[in-house]
Coordinates of N, CA, C and O in Angstrom, one line a residue:
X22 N -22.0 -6.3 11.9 CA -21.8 -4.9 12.3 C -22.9 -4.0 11.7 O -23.2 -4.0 10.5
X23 N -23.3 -3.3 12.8 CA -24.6 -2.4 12.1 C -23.7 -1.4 11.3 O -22.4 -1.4 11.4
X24 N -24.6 -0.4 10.4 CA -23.8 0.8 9.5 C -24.0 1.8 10.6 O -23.5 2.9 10.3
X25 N -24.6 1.8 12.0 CA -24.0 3.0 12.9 C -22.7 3.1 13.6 O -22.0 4.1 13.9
X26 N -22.3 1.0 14.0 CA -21.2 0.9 14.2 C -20.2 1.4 13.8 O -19.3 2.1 14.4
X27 N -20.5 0.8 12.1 CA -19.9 1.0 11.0 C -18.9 2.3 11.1 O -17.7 2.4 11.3
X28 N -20.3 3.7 10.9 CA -19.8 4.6 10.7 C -19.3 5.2 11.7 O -19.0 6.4 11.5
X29 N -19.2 4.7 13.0 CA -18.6 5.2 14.0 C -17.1 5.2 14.0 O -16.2 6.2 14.0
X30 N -16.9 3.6 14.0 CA -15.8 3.2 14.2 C -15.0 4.2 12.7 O -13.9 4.5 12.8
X31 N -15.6 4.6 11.6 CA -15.0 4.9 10.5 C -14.4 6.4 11.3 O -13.2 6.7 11.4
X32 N -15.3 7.1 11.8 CA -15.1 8.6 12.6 C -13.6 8.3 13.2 O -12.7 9.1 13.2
X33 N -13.6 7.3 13.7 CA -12.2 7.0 14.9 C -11.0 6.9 14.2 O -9.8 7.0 14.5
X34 N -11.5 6.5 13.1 CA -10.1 5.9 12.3 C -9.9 7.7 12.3 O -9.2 8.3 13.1
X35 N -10.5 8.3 11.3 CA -10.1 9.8 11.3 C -9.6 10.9 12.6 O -9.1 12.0 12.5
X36 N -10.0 10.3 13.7 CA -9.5 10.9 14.8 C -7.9 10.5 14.9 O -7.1 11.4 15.1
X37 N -7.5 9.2 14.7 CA -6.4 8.3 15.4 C -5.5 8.8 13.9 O -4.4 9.2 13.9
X38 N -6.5 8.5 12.8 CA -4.8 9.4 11.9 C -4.5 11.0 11.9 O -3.5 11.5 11.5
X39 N -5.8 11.7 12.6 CA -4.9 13.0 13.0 C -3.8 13.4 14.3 O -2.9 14.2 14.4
X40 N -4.2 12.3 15.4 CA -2.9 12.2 15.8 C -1.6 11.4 15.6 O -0.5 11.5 16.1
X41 N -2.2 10.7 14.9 CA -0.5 10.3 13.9 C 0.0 11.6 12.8 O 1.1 12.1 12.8
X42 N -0.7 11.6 12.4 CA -0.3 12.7 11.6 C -0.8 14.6 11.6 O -1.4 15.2 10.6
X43 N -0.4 15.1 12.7 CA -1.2 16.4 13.4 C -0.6 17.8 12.6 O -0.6 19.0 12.9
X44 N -0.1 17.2 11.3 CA 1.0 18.6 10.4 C -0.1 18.3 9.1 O -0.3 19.1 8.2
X45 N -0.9 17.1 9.1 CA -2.3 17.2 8.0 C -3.3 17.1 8.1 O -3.9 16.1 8.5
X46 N -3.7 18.3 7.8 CA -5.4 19.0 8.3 C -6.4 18.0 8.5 O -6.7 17.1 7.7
X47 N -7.0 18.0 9.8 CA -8.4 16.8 10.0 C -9.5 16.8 8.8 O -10.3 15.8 8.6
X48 N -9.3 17.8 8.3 CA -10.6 18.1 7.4 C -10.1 17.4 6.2 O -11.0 16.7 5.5
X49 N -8.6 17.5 5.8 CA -8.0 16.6 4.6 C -8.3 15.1 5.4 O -9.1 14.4 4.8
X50 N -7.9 14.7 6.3 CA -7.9 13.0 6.6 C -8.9 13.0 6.8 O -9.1 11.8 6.8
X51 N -10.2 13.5 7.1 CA -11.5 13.1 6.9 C -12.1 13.1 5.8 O -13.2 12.6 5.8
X52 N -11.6 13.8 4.6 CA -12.1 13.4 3.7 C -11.2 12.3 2.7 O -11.5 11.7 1.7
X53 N -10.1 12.3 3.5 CA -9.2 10.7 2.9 C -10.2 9.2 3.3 O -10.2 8.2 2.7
X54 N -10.7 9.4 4.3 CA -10.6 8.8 5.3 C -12.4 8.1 4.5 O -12.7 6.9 4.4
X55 N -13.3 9.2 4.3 CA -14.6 9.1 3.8 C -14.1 8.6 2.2 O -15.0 7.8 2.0
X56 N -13.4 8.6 1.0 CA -13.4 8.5 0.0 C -13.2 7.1 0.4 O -14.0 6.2 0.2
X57 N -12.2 7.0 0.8 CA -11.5 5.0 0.9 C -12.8 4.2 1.4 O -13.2 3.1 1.1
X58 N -13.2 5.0 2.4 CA -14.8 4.5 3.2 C -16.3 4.0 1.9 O -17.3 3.3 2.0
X59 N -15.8 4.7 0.9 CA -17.4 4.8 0.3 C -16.5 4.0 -1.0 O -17.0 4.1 -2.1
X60 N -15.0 3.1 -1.0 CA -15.1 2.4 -1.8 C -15.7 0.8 -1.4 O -16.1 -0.2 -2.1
X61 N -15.7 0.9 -0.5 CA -16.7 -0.5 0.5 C -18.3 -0.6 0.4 O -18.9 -1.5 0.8
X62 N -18.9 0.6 -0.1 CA -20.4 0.9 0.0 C -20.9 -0.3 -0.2 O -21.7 -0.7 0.7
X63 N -20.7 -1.3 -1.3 CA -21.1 -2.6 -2.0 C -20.8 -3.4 -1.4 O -20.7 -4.3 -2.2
X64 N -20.6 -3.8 -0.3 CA -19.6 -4.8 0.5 C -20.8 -5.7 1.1 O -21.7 -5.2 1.7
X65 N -20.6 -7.1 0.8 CA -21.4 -8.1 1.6 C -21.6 -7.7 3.2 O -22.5 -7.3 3.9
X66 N -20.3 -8.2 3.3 CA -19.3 -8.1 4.8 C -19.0 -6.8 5.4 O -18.2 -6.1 4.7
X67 N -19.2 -6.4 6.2 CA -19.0 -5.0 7.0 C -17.7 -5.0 8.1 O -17.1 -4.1 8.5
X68 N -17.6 -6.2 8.3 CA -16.6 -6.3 9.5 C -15.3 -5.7 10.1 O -15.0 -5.3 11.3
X69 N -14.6 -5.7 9.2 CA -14.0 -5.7 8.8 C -13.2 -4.2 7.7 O -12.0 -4.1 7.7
X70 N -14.0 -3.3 6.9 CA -14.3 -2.7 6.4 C -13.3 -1.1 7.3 O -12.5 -0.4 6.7
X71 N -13.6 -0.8 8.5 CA -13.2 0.1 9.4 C -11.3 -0.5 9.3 O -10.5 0.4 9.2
X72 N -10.9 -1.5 9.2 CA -10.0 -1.9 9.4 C -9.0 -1.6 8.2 O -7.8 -1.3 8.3
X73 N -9.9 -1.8 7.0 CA -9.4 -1.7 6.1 C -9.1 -0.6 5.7 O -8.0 -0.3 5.3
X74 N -10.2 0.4 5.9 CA -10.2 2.0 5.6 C -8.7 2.9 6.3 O -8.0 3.8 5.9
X75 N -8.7 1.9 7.5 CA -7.9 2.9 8.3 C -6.1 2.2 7.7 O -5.1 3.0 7.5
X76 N -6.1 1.0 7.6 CA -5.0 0.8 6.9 C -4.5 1.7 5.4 O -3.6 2.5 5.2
X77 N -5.5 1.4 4.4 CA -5.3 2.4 3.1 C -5.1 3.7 3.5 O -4.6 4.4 2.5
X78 N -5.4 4.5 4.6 CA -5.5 5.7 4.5 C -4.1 5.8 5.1 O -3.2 6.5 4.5
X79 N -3.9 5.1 6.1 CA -2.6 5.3 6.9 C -1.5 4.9 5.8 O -0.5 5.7 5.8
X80 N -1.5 4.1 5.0 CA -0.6 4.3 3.7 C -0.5 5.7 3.3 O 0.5 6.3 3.5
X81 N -1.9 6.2 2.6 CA -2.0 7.3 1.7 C -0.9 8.0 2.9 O 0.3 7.9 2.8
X82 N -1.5 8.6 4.0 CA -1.0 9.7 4.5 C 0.3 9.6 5.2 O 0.8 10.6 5.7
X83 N 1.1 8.4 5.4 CA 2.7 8.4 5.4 C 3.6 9.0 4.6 O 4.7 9.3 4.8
X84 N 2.9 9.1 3.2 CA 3.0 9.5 2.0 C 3.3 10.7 1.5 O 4.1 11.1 0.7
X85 N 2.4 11.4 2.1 CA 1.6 13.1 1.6 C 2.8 13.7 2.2 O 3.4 13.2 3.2
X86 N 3.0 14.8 1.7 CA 3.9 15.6 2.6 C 3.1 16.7 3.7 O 2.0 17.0 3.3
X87 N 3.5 17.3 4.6 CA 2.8 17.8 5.6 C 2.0 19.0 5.3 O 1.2 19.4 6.1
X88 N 2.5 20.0 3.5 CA 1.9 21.0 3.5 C 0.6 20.5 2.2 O 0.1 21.1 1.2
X89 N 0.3 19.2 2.6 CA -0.8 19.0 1.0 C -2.2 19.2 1.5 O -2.5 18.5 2.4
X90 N -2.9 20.0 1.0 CA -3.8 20.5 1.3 C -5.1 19.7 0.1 O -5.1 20.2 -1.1
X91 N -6.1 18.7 0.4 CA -6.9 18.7 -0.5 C -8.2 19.4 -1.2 O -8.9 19.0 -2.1
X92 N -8.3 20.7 -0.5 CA -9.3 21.5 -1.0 C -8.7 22.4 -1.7 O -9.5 23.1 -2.3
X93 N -7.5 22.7 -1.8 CA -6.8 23.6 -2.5 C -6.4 22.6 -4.0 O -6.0 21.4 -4.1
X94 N -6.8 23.7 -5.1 CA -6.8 22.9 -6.3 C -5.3 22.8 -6.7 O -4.8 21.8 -7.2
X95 N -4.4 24.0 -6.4 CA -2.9 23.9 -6.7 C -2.0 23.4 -6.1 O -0.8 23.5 -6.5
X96 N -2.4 22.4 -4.8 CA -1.9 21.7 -4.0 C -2.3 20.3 -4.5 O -1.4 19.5 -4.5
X97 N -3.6 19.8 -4.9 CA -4.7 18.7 -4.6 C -3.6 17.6 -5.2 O -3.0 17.8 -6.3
X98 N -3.4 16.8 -4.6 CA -2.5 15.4 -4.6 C -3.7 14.4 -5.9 O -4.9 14.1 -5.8
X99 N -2.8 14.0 -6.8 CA -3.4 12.7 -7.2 C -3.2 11.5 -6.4 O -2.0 11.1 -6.2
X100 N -4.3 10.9 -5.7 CA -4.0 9.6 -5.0 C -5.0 8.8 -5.7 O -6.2 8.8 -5.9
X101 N -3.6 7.8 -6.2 CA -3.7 6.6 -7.0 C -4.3 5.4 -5.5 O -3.5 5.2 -4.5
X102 N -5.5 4.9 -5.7 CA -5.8 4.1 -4.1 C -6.2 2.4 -5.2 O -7.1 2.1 -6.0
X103 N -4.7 1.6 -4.7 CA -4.9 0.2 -5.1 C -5.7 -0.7 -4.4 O -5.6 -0.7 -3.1
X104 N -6.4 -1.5 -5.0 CA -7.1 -2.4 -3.7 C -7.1 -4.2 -4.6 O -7.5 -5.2 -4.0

């Protein structure tokens, strides 16, 4: 998988968890979505990688409640991300 693939398919995962989840801001699951993304940067294997991202994120964000806002420092959620 090229890294334009790569980073395409990563864009989609962030499209498909804002309509799963449309009560938390695109701009929060896109940057959920890019942190879990750039724990793969080192990765032999790319394949795979988009699949992965969008699973951990879709964990995190079943999670969150609908008013968590991550740019806001009095809101900002600790997410503990196991791998």
């Amino acid at each position: 998988m090229s890294e334009q693939d790569e980073a395409a398919q990563v864009e989609q995962v962030a499209v498909r968890l804002h309509h799963r989840y449309p009560l938390i801001p695109a701009a929060d699951l896109e940057l959920l979505v890019h942190t879990i993304h750039r724990r793969y940067a080192g990765c032999r294997v790319h394949d795979f990688v988009p699949l992965l991202v969008e699973r951990t994120a879709r964990e995190i964000a079943a999670r969150l409640p609908a008013d968590v806002h991550f740019r806001t420092p009095e809101l900002s959620p600790i997410v503990v991300i196991r791998g």
